[in-house]
mmCIF file of C-alpha atoms in Angstrom:
data_model
loop_
_atom_site.group_PDB
_atom_site.id
_atom_site.type_symbol
_atom_site.label_atom_id
_atom_site.label_comp_id
_atom_site.label_asym_id
_atom_site.label_seq_id
_atom_site.Cartn_x
_atom_site.Cartn_y
_atom_site.Cartn_z
ATOM 1 C CA MET A 1 -12.182 -6.579 -10.512
ATOM 2 C CA PHE A 2 -8.775 -5.887 -9.007
ATOM 3 C CA VAL A 3 -8.427 -2.686 -6.991
ATOM 4 C CA LEU A 4 -4.749 -1.832 -6.516
ATOM 5 C CA LEU A 5 -4.203 0.670 -3.698
ATOM 6 C CA HIS A 6 -1.002 2.669 -3.476
ATOM 7 C CA SER A 7 0.626 3.804 -0.263
ATOM 8 C CA PRO A 8 -0.707 7.161 0.959
ATOM 9 C CA LEU A 9 2.904 8.386 0.919
ATOM 10 C CA VAL A 10 3.348 7.866 -2.828
ATOM 11 C CA GLY A 11 1.168 7.958 -5.947
ATOM 12 C CA PRO A 12 -0.827 5.588 -8.175
ATOM 13 C CA LEU A 13 2.054 5.187 -10.648
ATOM 14 C CA THR A 14 3.363 2.608 -8.172
ATOM 15 C CA TRP A 15 0.795 0.075 -9.387
ATOM 16 C CA GLN A 16 0.422 1.041 -13.056
ATOM 17 C CA PRO A 17 2.946 -1.477 -14.469
ATOM 18 C CA VAL A 18 1.319 -4.358 -12.556
ATOM 19 C CA ALA A 19 -2.101 -3.123 -13.655
ATOM 20 C CA ARG A 20 -0.982 -3.405 -17.273
ATOM 21 C CA CYS A 21 0.243 -6.952 -16.624
ATOM 22 C CA LEU A 22 -3.056 -7.966 -15.076
ATOM 23 C CA ASP A 23 -5.004 -6.306 -17.867
ATOM 24 C CA ALA A 24 -2.992 -8.284 -20.425
ATOM 25 C CA ARG A 25 -4.034 -11.438 -18.551
ATOM 26 C CA GLY A 26 -7.700 -10.518 -18.933
ATOM 27 C CA CYS A 27 -8.262 -9.108 -15.454
ATOM 28 C CA PRO A 28 -10.184 -5.843 -15.076
ATOM 29 C CA VAL A 29 -8.197 -3.463 -12.879
ATOM 30 C CA GLN A 30 -8.702 -0.149 -11.104
ATOM 31 C CA VAL A 31 -5.846 1.946 -9.696
ATOM 32 C CA PRO A 32 -7.581 4.742 -7.771
ATOM 33 C CA SER A 33 -5.593 7.751 -6.637
ATOM 34 C CA LEU A 34 -5.517 8.601 -2.947
ATOM 35 C CA VAL A 35 -3.286 11.649 -3.396
ATOM 36 C CA ASP A 36 -5.976 14.318 -3.123
ATOM 37 C CA VAL A 37 -7.650 12.528 -0.195
ATOM 38 C CA ILE A 38 -4.493 12.181 1.859
ATOM 39 C CA SER A 39 -3.115 15.632 1.049
ATOM 40 C CA GLY A 40 -6.428 17.274 2.037
ATOM 41 C CA GLU A 41 -8.133 17.637 5.392
ATOM 42 C CA GLY A 42 -9.281 14.734 7.549
ATOM 43 C CA PRO A 43 -10.883 12.598 8.658
ATOM 44 C CA TYR A 44 -8.902 10.445 6.248
ATOM 45 C CA TYR A 45 -10.078 6.893 6.865
ATOM 46 C CA GLY A 46 -13.735 7.804 6.432
ATOM 47 C CA THR A 47 -13.057 9.715 3.239
ATOM 48 C CA VAL A 48 -11.073 6.831 1.765
ATOM 49 C CA ALA A 49 -13.860 4.404 2.695
ATOM 50 C CA GLU A 50 -16.434 6.589 0.966
ATOM 51 C CA ARG A 51 -14.255 7.238 -2.083
ATOM 52 C CA ILE A 52 -13.085 3.684 -2.709
ATOM 53 C CA GLY A 53 -15.330 1.270 -0.836
ATOM 54 C CA SER A 54 -18.663 2.758 -1.748
ATOM 55 C CA SER A 55 -17.635 3.106 -5.406
ATOM 56 C CA LEU A 56 -17.250 -0.636 -5.885
ATOM 57 C CA THR A 57 -20.045 -2.315 -7.807
ATOM 58 C CA GLY A 58 -19.342 -5.929 -6.903
ATOM 59 C CA PRO A 59 -16.971 -8.247 -5.057
ATOM 60 C CA ALA A 60 -13.395 -7.141 -5.763
ATOM 61 C CA VAL A 61 -9.883 -8.302 -5.057
ATOM 62 C CA LEU A 62 -8.392 -5.580 -2.852
ATOM 63 C CA VAL A 63 -4.600 -5.284 -3.038
ATOM 64 C CA ALA A 64 -2.745 -2.759 -0.897
ATOM 65 C CA HIS A 65 0.895 -1.724 -0.816
ATOM 66 C CA SER A 66 2.790 -0.409 2.201
ATOM 67 C CA GLY A 67 0.790 2.083 4.287
ATOM 68 C CA ALA A 68 -2.407 1.355 2.354
ATOM 69 C CA GLY A 69 -2.703 -1.897 4.276
ATOM 70 C CA ALA A 70 -4.152 0.050 7.200
ATOM 71 C CA LEU A 71 -6.937 1.311 4.928
ATOM 72 C CA LEU A 72 -8.184 -2.091 3.784
ATOM 73 C CA PRO A 73 -10.613 -2.767 6.655
ATOM 74 C CA VAL A 74 -12.553 0.482 6.187
ATOM 75 C CA ILE A 75 -12.659 0.014 2.415
ATOM 76 C CA ALA A 76 -13.927 -3.545 2.750
ATOM 77 C CA ALA A 77 -16.508 -2.458 5.340
ATOM 78 C CA ALA A 78 -17.829 0.273 3.037
ATOM 79 C CA ALA A 79 -18.063 -1.954 -0.028
ATOM 80 C CA PRO A 80 -21.524 -3.179 -1.053
ATOM 81 C CA GLU A 81 -20.298 -6.792 -1.074
ATOM 82 C CA PRO A 82 -17.488 -8.573 0.776
ATOM 83 C CA PRO A 83 -14.220 -8.670 -1.183
ATOM 84 C CA ARG A 84 -13.266 -11.842 -3.011
ATOM 85 C CA ALA A 85 -9.787 -11.548 -1.523
ATOM 86 C CA VAL A 86 -7.638 -9.053 0.358
ATOM 87 C CA VAL A 87 -3.885 -8.996 -0.266
ATOM 88 C CA PHE A 88 -1.301 -7.021 1.693
ATOM 89 C CA VAL A 89 1.823 -6.382 -0.396
ATOM 90 C CA ASP A 90 4.824 -5.337 1.714
ATOM 91 C CA ALA A 91 2.155 -3.609 3.744
ATOM 92 C CA LEU A 92 1.130 -2.555 7.221
ATOM 93 C CA LEU A 93 -1.404 -4.801 8.875
ATOM 94 C CA PRO A 94 -4.697 -3.445 10.269
ATOM 95 C CA HIS A 95 -4.312 -1.569 13.549
ATOM 96 C CA PRO A 96 -7.810 -0.498 14.687
ATOM 97 C CA GLY A 97 -7.825 2.102 17.435
ATOM 98 C CA ARG A 98 -4.164 2.984 16.946
ATOM 99 C CA THR A 99 -2.392 5.680 14.963
ATOM 100 C CA TRP A 100 0.502 5.143 12.558
ATOM 101 C CA PHE A 101 2.858 6.552 15.166
ATOM 102 C CA GLU A 102 1.716 3.875 17.613
ATOM 103 C CA THR A 103 2.626 1.078 15.192
ATOM 104 C CA VAL A 104 6.282 2.028 14.637
ATOM 105 C CA SER A 105 9.344 2.222 16.827
ATOM 106 C CA ALA A 106 9.946 5.292 18.970
ATOM 107 C CA ALA A 107 13.080 6.022 16.939
ATOM 108 C CA LEU A 108 11.190 6.051 13.628
ATOM 109 C CA ALA A 109 8.361 8.105 15.128
ATOM 110 C CA ASP A 110 10.855 10.714 16.347
ATOM 111 C CA GLN A 111 12.606 10.731 12.974
ATOM 112 C CA VAL A 112 9.363 11.385 11.118
ATOM 113 C CA ARG A 113 8.276 14.133 13.522
ATOM 114 C CA ASP A 114 11.669 15.793 13.058
ATOM 115 C CA LEU A 115 11.114 15.816 9.289
ATOM 116 C CA ALA A 116 7.859 17.747 9.584
ATOM 117 C CA GLN A 117 7.708 21.217 8.118
ATOM 118 C CA GLY A 118 4.921 22.834 10.092
ATOM 119 C CA ASP A 119 1.972 20.452 9.948
ATOM 120 C CA GLN A 120 3.158 18.627 6.818
ATOM 121 C CA LEU A 121 5.815 16.105 5.942
ATOM 122 C CA PRO A 122 8.146 16.515 2.969
ATOM 123 C CA PRO A 123 7.634 14.152 0.010
ATOM 124 C CA TRP A 124 8.527 10.555 0.840
ATOM 125 C CA ASP A 125 11.720 10.480 -1.229
ATOM 126 C CA GLN A 126 13.148 13.224 0.985
ATOM 127 C CA TRP A 127 12.864 10.995 4.046
ATOM 128 C CA PHE A 128 15.977 9.127 2.912
ATOM 129 C CA ALA A 129 19.386 9.734 1.398
ATOM 130 C CA PRO A 130 19.126 10.355 -2.382
ATOM 131 C CA GLU A 131 21.038 7.175 -3.177
ATOM 132 C CA SER A 132 18.328 5.097 -1.486
ATOM 133 C CA ILE A 133 15.681 6.054 -4.050
ATOM 134 C CA THR A 134 18.213 5.767 -6.879
ATOM 135 C CA ALA A 135 18.948 2.189 -5.822
ATOM 136 C CA LEU A 136 15.232 1.331 -5.864
ATOM 137 C CA LEU A 137 14.520 3.168 -9.130
ATOM 138 C CA PRO A 138 17.720 3.288 -11.212
ATOM 139 C CA ASP A 139 15.920 4.455 -14.369
ATOM 140 C CA PRO A 140 16.083 8.281 -14.156
ATOM 141 C CA VAL A 141 12.907 8.810 -16.183
ATOM 142 C CA LEU A 142 10.877 6.430 -14.039
ATOM 143 C CA ARG A 143 12.380 7.924 -10.901
ATOM 144 C CA GLU A 144 11.295 11.449 -11.867
ATOM 145 C CA GLN A 145 7.809 10.250 -12.803
ATOM 146 C CA PHE A 146 7.563 8.606 -9.398
ATOM 147 C CA ARG A 147 8.764 11.729 -7.601
ATOM 148 C CA ALA A 148 6.349 13.971 -9.500
ATOM 149 C CA GLU A 149 3.381 12.219 -7.828
ATOM 150 C CA LEU A 150 4.621 12.275 -4.246
ATOM 151 C CA PRO A 151 2.245 14.202 -1.961
ATOM 152 C CA ARG A 152 3.064 16.260 1.093
ATOM 153 C CA VAL A 153 1.298 14.215 3.745
ATOM 154 C CA PRO A 154 -0.211 16.055 6.728
ATOM 155 C CA LEU A 155 0.968 14.923 10.133
ATOM 156 C CA ALA A 156 -2.730 14.672 10.968
ATOM 157 C CA TYR A 157 -2.989 11.568 8.779
ATOM 158 C CA LEU A 158 -0.369 9.781 10.865
ATOM 159 C CA THR A 159 -2.033 10.822 14.125
ATOM 160 C CA GLU A 160 -5.564 9.713 13.167
ATOM 161 C CA PRO A 161 -6.518 6.411 14.822
ATOM 162 C CA ALA A 162 -7.646 3.706 12.441
ATOM 163 C CA PRO A 163 -11.370 3.103 13.028
ATOM 164 C CA ALA A 164 -12.566 -0.144 14.531
ATOM 165 C CA VAL A 165 -14.766 -1.707 11.867
ATOM 166 C CA ALA A 166 -15.879 -5.224 11.015
ATOM 167 C CA PRO A 167 -12.899 -7.575 10.638
ATOM 168 C CA LEU A 168 -11.775 -8.582 7.181
ATOM 169 C CA PRO A 169 -13.445 -11.749 5.882
ATOM 170 C CA ALA A 170 -11.898 -14.865 7.378
ATOM 171 C CA GLY A 171 -10.138 -17.084 4.876
ATOM 172 C CA ARG A 172 -9.810 -14.365 2.244
ATOM 173 C CA CYS A 173 -6.688 -12.523 3.429
ATOM 174 C CA ALA A 174 -3.152 -13.109 2.189
ATOM 175 C CA TYR A 175 0.269 -11.484 2.418
ATOM 176 C CA LEU A 176 2.948 -10.941 -0.230
ATOM 177 C CA ARG A 177 6.348 -9.904 1.103
ATOM 178 C CA LEU A 178 8.732 -8.144 -1.274
ATOM 179 C CA SER A 179 11.438 -6.800 1.044
ATOM 180 C CA GLU A 180 13.228 -7.584 4.287
ATOM 181 C CA ALA A 181 11.649 -4.529 5.920
ATOM 182 C CA TYR A 182 8.276 -6.321 6.090
ATOM 183 C CA ARG A 183 9.443 -9.692 7.375
ATOM 184 C CA ALA A 184 7.766 -9.113 10.771
ATOM 185 C CA GLU A 185 4.400 -8.282 9.149
ATOM 186 C CA ALA A 186 4.624 -11.375 6.934
ATOM 187 C CA ALA A 187 5.388 -13.521 9.993
ATOM 188 C CA GLU A 188 2.414 -12.043 11.843
ATOM 189 C CA ALA A 189 0.153 -12.731 8.866
ATOM 190 C CA GLN A 190 1.382 -16.319 8.767
ATOM 191 C CA ALA A 191 0.735 -16.680 12.498
ATOM 192 C CA MET A 192 -2.872 -15.621 11.853
ATOM 193 C CA GLY A 193 -3.198 -18.440 9.356
ATOM 194 C CA TRP A 194 -3.020 -16.330 6.202
ATOM 195 C CA PRO A 195 -1.303 -17.639 3.070
ATOM 196 C CA VAL A 196 2.041 -15.882 2.654
ATOM 197 C CA ALA A 197 4.109 -15.621 -0.518
ATOM 198 C CA GLU A 198 7.561 -14.109 -0.820
ATOM 199 C CA GLU A 199 9.292 -12.532 -3.795
ATOM 200 C CA SER A 200 12.956 -11.680 -3.302
ATOM 201 C CA ALA A 201 12.828 -8.107 -4.520
ATOM 202 C CA ASP A 202 12.430 -4.662 -2.933
ATOM 203 C CA HIS A 203 9.703 -2.354 -1.690
ATOM 204 C CA LEU A 204 9.067 -0.727 -5.094
ATOM 205 C CA ALA A 205 9.346 -3.884 -7.199
ATOM 206 C CA MET A 206 5.884 -3.219 -8.649
ATOM 207 C CA LEU A 207 7.532 -0.485 -10.723
ATOM 208 C CA THR A 208 10.654 -2.340 -11.801
ATOM 209 C CA ARG A 209 9.561 -6.004 -11.850
ATOM 210 C CA PRO A 210 5.823 -5.917 -12.560
ATOM 211 C CA GLU A 211 5.603 -9.346 -14.189
ATOM 212 C CA ALA A 212 7.276 -10.971 -11.193
ATOM 213 C CA VAL A 213 4.919 -9.183 -8.795
ATOM 214 C CA ALA A 214 1.880 -10.165 -10.877
ATOM 215 C CA ASP A 215 3.087 -13.781 -10.812
ATOM 216 C CA ALA A 216 3.566 -13.608 -7.033
ATOM 217 C CA LEU A 217 0.051 -12.217 -6.652
ATOM 218 C CA GLN A 218 -1.227 -15.167 -8.635
ATOM 219 C CA ARG A 219 0.592 -17.609 -6.365
ATOM 220 C CA VAL A 220 -0.833 -16.168 -3.164
ATOM 221 C CA LEU A 221 -4.332 -15.708 -4.587
ATOM 222 C CA ASP A 222 -4.362 -19.336 -5.718
ATOM 223 C CA GLN A 223 -4.007 -20.217 -2.034
ATOM 224 C CA VAL A 224 -7.198 -18.345 -1.127
ATOM 225 C CA GLY A 225 -9.140 -19.793 -4.033
ATOM 226 C CA CYS A 226 -9.079 -16.618 -6.115
ATOM 227 C CA PRO A 227 -6.777 -17.135 -9.120
ATOM 228 C CA VAL A 228 -5.639 -14.152 -11.178
ATOM 229 C CA SER A 229 -6.461 -15.875 -14.452
#
C-alpha cells in the first residue's frame, strides 16, 4: 500500500495524478486528505498520527510532499507495523522539538507572519505573485482545481513543535528532489546515508508530470529494496 501525503498547505489533488499512475502499475494507493485536520484546532501532529497512522492495516510505503515531511515520524510511530519505506519528495525533513518557524530563515518567518490575517494564513497561492503559480500550473482548469482545495492554515500549526517520537526505521528512508528549493534537504538526506534521486522538474511536478514522478519514485525505492512494481 502506498500512502501519498500532501503538504498541509495544499490539498490531496496534488497526488491524484501520481496515484492514478501507480494504480495503473498494480500498486494499491491511498491519498488521504489532511485539509480538515490542518484547518481545524490543534494539536495537529497528534491528530494526524491518529487519523493516518492508526488507520493503516499493514506495512505501507509512506510518501510525503513538502511540509508533510515533518509529519512522517508521528505517522510511522502510530502505525501498527513499521513502514516498508519512507520517501520525502521535495519535502521538509523531520525536526522533532522544533516548530516550522524554527526550521526556516528569519526572513521567510517574518514574511509568513506578515501574511497572517488574524490567526490564519491566506491560501498558499496568495503567498506569491500570481505569475508564480501560473508558471507551475499553466493549465487554467488544473490551476483552479488546485486553488479550490487550498486551506487557510492556522498560525498555530506553524508554531506547534513537532513531537519527539521513535526515529524512522534505519535503511528505509529515501529522498526525491524535484526542485532547486530543496537542494539543501536532499544534501542533508544524502549525508545521513539515505538514497537520493533527482528529477529536474518543479515543486508541483506531481500534477503536471505524474509519470516522470512515478518513475523517479521507482528509482529511489529500488535503492531501499522496495520496488514500485
